Coordinates of C-alpha atoms in Angstrom, one line a residue:
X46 CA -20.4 -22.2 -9.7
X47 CA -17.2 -20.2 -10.2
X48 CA -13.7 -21.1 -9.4
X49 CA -11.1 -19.1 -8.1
X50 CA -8.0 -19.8 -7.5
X51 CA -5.7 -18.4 -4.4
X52 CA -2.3 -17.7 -3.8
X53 CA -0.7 -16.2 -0.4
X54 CA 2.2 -14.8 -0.1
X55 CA 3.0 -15.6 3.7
X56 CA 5.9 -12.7 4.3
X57 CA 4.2 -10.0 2.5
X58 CA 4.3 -6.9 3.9
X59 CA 6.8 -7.9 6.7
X60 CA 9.7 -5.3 5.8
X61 CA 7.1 -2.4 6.2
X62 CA 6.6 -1.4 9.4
X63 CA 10.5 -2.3 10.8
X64 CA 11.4 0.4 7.9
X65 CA 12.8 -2.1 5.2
X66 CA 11.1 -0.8 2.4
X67 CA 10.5 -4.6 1.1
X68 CA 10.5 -8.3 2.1
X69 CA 12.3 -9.6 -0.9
X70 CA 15.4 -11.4 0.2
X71 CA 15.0 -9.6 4.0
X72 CA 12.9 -11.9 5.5
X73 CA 15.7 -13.0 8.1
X74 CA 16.2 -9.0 8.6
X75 CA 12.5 -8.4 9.2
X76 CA 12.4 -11.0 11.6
X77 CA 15.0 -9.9 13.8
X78 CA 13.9 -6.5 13.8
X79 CA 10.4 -7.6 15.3
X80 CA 8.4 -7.8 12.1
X81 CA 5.3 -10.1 12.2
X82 CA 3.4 -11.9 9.1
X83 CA 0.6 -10.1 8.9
X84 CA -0.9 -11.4 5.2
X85 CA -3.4 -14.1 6.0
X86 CA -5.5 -12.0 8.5
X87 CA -6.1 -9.3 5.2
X88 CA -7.1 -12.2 3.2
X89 CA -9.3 -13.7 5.2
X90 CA -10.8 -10.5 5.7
X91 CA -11.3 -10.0 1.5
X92 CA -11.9 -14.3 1.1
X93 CA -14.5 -14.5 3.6
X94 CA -18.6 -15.7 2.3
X95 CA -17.8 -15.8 -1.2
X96 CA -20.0 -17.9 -3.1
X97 CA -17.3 -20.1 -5.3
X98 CA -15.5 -23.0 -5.3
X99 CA -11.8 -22.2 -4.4
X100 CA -8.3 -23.6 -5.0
X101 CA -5.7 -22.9 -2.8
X102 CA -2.2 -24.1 -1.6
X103 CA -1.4 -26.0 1.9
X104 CA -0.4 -23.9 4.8
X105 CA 1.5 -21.3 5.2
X106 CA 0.4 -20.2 1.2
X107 CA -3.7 -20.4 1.4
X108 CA -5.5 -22.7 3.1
X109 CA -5.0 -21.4 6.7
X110 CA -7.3 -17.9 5.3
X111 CA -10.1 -20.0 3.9
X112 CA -12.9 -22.0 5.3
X113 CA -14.4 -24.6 2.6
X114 CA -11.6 -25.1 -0.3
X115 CA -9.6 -27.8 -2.0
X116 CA -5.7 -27.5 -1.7
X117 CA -4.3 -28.7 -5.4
X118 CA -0.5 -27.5 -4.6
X119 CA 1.7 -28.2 -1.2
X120 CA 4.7 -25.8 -1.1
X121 CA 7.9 -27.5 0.7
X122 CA 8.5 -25.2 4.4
X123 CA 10.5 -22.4 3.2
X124 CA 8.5 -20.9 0.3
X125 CA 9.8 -18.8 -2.7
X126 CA 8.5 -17.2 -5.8
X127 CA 8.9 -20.2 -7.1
X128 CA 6.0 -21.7 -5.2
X129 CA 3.4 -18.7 -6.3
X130 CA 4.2 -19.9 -9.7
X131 CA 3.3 -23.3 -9.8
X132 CA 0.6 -22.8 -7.6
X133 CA -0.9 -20.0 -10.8
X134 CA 0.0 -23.1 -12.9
X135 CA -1.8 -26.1 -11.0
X136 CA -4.8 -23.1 -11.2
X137 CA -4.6 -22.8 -15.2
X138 CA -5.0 -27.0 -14.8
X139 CA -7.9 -26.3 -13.2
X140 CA -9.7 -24.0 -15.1
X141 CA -10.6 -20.9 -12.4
X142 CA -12.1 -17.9 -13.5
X143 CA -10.1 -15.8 -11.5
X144 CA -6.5 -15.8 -9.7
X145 CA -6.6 -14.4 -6.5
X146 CA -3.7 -13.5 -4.4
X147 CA -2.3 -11.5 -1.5
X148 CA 0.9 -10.0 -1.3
X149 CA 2.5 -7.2 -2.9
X150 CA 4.3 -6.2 -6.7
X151 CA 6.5 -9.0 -6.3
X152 CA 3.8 -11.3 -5.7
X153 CA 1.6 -9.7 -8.6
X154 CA 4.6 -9.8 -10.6
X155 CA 5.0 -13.9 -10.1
X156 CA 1.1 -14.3 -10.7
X157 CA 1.4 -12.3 -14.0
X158 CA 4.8 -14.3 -15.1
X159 CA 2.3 -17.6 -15.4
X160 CA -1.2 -16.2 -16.3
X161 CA -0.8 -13.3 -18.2
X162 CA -3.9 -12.2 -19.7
X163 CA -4.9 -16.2 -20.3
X164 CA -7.4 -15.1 -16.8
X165 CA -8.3 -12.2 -14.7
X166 CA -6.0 -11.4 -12.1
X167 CA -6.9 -10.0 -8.5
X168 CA -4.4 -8.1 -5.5
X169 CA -5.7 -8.2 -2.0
X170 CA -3.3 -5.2 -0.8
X171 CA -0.4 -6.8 1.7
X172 CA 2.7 -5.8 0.6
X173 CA 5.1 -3.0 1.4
X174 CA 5.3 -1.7 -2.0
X175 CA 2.0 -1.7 -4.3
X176 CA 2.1 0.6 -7.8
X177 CA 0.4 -1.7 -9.4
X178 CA -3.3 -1.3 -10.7
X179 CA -3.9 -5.1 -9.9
X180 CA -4.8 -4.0 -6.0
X181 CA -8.2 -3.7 -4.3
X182 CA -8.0 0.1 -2.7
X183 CA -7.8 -2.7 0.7
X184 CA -9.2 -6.3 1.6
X185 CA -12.9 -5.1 2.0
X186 CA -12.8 -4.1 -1.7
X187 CA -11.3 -6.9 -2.9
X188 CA -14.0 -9.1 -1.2
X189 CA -16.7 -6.6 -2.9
X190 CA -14.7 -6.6 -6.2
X191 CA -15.0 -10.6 -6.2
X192 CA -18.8 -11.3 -5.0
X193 CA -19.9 -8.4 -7.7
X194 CA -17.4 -10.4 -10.4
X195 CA -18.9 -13.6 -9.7
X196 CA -22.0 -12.4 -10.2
X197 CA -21.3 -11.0 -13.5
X198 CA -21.5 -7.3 -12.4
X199 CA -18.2 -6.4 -13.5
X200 CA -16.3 -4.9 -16.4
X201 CA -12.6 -6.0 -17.2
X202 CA -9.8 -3.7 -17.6
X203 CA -6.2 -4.0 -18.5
X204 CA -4.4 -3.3 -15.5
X205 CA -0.4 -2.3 -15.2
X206 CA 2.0 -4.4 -13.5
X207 CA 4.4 -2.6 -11.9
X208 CA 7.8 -2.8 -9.3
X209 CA 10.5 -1.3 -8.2
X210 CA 14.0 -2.1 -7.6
X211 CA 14.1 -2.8 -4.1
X212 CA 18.1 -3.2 -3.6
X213 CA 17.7 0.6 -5.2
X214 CA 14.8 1.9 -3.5
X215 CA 16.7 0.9 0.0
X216 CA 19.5 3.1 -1.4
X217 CA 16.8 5.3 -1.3
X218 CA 16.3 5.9 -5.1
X219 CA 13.2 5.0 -6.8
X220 CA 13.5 2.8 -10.0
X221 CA 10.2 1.6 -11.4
X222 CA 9.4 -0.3 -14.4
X223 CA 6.0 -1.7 -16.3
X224 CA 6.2 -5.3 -16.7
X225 CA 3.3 -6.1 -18.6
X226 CA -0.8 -5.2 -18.3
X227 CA -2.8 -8.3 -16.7
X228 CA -6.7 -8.2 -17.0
X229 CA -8.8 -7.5 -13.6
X230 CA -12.0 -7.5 -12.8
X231 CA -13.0 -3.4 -11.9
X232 CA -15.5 -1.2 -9.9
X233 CA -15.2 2.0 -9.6
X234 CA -12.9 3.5 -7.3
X235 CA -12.2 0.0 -5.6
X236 CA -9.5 -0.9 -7.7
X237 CA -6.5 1.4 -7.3
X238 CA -4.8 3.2 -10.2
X239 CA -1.0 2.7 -11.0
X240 CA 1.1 4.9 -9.2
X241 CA 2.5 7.8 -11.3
X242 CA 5.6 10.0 -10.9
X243 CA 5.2 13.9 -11.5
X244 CA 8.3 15.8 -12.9
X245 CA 8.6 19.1 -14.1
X246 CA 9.9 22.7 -13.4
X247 CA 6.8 23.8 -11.7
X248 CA 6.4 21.1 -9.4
X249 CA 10.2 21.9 -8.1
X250 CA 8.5 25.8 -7.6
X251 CA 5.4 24.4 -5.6
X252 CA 7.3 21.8 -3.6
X253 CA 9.6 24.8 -2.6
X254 CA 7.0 27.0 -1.5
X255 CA 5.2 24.1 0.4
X256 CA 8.4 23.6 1.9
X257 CA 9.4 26.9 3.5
X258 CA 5.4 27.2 4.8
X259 CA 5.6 23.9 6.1
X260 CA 9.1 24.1 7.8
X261 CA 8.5 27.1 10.0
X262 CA 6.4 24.8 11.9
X263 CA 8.5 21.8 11.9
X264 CA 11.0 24.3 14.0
X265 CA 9.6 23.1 17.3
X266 CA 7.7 20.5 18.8
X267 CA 8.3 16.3 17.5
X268 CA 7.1 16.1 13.5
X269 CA 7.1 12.7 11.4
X270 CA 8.1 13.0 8.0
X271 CA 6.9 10.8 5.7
X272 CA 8.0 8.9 1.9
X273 CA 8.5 11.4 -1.0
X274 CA 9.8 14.2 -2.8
X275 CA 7.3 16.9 -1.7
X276 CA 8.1 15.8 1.8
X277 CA 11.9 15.7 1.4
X278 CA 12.1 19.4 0.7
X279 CA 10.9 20.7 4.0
X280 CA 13.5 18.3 5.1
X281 CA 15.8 20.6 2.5
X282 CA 14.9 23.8 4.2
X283 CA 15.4 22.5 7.4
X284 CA 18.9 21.7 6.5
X285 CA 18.5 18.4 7.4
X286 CA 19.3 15.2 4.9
X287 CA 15.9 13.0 5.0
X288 CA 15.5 9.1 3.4
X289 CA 13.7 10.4 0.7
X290 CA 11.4 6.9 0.9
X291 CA 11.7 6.3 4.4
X292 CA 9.9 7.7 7.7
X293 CA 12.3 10.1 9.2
X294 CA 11.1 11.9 13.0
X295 CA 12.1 15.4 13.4
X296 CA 12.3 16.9 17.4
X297 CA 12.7 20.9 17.9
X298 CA 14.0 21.0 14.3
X299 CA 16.7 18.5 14.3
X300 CA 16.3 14.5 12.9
X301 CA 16.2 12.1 16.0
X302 CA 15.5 9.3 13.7
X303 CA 16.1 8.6 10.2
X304 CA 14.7 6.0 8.1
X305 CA 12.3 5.2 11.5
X306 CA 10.3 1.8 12.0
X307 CA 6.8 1.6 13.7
X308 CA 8.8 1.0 17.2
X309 CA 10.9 3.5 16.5
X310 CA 8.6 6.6 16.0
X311 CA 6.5 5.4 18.7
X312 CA 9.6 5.1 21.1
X313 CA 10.5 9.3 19.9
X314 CA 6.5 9.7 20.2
X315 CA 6.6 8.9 24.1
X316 CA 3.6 11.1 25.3
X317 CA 5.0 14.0 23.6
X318 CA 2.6 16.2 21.0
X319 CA 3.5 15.4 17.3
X320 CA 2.1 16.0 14.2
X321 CA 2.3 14.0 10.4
X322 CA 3.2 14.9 7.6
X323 CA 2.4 13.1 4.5
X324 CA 2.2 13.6 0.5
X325 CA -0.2 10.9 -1.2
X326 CA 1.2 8.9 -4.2
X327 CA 1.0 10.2 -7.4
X328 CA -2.4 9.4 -8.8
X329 CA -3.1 6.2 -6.6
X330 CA -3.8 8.9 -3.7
X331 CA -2.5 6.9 -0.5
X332 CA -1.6 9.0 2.2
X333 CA -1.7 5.8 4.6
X334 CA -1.0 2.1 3.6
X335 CA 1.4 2.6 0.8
X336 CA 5.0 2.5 1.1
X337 CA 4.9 4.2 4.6
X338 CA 3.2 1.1 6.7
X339 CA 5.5 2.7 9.5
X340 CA 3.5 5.2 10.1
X341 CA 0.9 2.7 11.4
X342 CA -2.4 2.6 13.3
X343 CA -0.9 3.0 16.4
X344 CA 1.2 5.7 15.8
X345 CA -1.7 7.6 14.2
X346 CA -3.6 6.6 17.2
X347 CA -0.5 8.6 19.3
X348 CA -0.8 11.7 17.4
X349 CA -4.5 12.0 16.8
X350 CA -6.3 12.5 13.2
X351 CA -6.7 16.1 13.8
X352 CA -2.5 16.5 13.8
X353 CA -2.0 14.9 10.2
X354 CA -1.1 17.2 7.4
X355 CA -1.2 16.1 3.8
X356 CA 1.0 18.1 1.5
X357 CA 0.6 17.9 -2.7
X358 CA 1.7 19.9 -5.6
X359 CA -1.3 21.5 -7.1
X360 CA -0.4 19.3 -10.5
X361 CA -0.3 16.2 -8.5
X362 CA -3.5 16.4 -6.5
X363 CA -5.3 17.4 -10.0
X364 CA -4.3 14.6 -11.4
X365 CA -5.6 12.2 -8.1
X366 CA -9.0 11.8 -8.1
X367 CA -9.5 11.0 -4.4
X368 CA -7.1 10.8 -1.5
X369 CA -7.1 7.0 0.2
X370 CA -6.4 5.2 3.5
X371 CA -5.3 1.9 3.8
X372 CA -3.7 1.5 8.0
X373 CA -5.4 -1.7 8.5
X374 CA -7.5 -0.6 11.1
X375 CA -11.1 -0.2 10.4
X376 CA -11.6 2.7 13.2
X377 CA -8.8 4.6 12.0
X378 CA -9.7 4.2 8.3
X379 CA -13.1 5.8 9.3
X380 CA -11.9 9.0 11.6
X381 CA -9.5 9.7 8.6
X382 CA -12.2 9.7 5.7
X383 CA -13.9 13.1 4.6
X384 CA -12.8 16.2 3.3
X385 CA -9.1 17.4 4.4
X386 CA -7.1 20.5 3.6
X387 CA -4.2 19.5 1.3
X388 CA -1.0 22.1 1.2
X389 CA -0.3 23.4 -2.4
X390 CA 1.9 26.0 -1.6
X391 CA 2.5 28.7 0.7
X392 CA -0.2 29.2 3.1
X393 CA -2.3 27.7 0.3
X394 CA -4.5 24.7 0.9
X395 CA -7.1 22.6 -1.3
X396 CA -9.9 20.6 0.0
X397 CA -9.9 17.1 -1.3
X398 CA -11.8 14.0 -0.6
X399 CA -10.0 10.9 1.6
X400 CA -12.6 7.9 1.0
X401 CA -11.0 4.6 2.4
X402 CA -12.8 0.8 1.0
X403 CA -14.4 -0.5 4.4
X404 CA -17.2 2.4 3.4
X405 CA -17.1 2.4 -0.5
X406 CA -17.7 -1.1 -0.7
X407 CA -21.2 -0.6 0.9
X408 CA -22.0 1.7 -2.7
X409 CA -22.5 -1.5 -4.5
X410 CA -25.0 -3.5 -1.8

């Protein structure tokens, strides 16, 4: 029988939806502005029936997500990256097959600091940043990406590693770097790529056009703006100054929030009609789940699927295979999959696929 190894990282995620961009060193912050640990439900979801023996840490790191498993490293109350690590180490002592863990960059970053390329590495998708290519496309994968491993039905891949400054990107400038390239385990379009940034003269010329279609209807009515360049330019046009990575809510042509959290938005929301706007990450393809966790479930549930619009240069969405969702919530996942129109410029749309992993993970039964 195989042996995994599993890591959680208990305050992944937490900074997303309260609009903090990032956990690391905010944890006090995202607990006073509501934020909730949200982590172990997602790996139970992806740990759940696998046929292997697992290794794991005490509560809150591990143990709590999984049914039958042998803890081999207790962390002291208040854990740190310190803890991940010599949980990855107590794993090498071990011998797994595979290092699992849930969390975000920082997490995958830790895990890759210890293991390298000595063993496969695995994300379950939790935190509030993810450009690395170390993530399941979302829990459900991951769990399909690990029982097709440990049957021997995969193919490993170098994967980049992958974070950004997060003192920066609260500044709201992005700063991203490649740490290294860790090994996973891959299927097809269950693993997500590394996100990539487009730059050129022509994407200014397209982002501009998308932005004077897109902000005549932005004039009136509530719109929520999400993360990104393409998005920050209707902002632009409007005159107004946006977070470029934060969720900013527009009313009648005029910001009523900047930098929003989930209660925030919803608060603006208030039975009014609203629509979303949203670009997907460069090559990764998230329009929902990445970097913008405050545009949640329940705010999508307020404005209704039919009122989202995704905007993308034409170089962008070229380059992104397929558009993916990520909210957490397996219904909303499901209304939002199928083909959407995508704005490329003005008055110009493209059809492209949004597929989230609930329903590509069947592919492989």
């Amino acid at each position: 029988m195989k042996k995994i190894g599993f890591v959680l990282n208990p305050i992944a995620g937490m900074g997303g939806r309260v609009g903090l961009k990032g956990t690391d060193g905010m944890v006090k912050e995202a607990i006073k502005r509501g934020a909730k640990p949200f982590a172990a439900e997602r790996a139970k979801e992806a740990m759940e029936g696998l046929s292997a023996k697992i290794f794991t840490c005490s509560p809150p790191m591990g143990e709590e997500c999984l049914g039958d498993c042998e803890v081999i490293y207790s962390p002291p109350k208040k854990t740190s990256a310190l803890d991940t690590k010599k949980a990855c180490k107590a794993f090498l002592n071990k011998k797994v097959d595979i290092v699992v863990f849930c969390g975000g960059d920082g997490t995958a970053r830790d895990v890759y600091s210890i293991i390298g390329k000595k063993l496969p590495i695995l994300g379950i998708p939790a935190g509030v940043k993810m450009h690395s290519s170390v993530f399941a496309v979302n829990a459900i994968a991951a769990r399909e990406v690990l029982t097709q491993f440990l049957e021997g039905k995969t193919q490993l891949i170098e994967t980049e590693i992958m974070d950004v400054d997060e003192s920066a990107f609260r500044d709201n400038r992005l700063k991203t770097k490649i740490y290294g390239y860790a090994i996973t385990p891959y299927k097809k379009m269950l693993i997500q790529q590394g996100k990539m940034v487009f730059s050129s003269m022509d994407e200014e010329r397209y982002k501009k056009e998308i932005a004077l279609f897109l902000s005549l209807i932005c004039k009136k009515g509530i719109t929520i703006l999400g993360a990104g360049t393409t998005v920050e330019k209707i902002a632009e046009e409007l005159g107004i100054k946006k977070s470029l990575l934060g969720v900013d809510v527009i009313k009648d042509g005029k910001i009523v929030a900047r930098d929003a959290s989930e209660d925030e938005i919803l608060h603006h929301l208030n039975g009014e009609k609203a629509r979303i706007i949203v670009s997907p990450t460069g090559r990764q393809g998230f329009i929902f789940g990445r970097g913008n966790q405050q545009i949640s479930a329940r705010v999508i549930k307020k404005v209704g699927t039919n009122n989202i619009i995704i905007a993308s240069t034409p170089h962008k969405l070229a380059q992104t295979p397929y558009l993916f969702v990520d909210t957490g919530d397996k219904e909303i996942d499901k209304k939002l999959v199928g083909w959407r129109s995508v704005i490329t410029g003005f008055g110009i749309a493209e059809r492209k696929e949004v597929r989230c992993g609930y329903l590509l993970s069947n592919i492989y039964k």
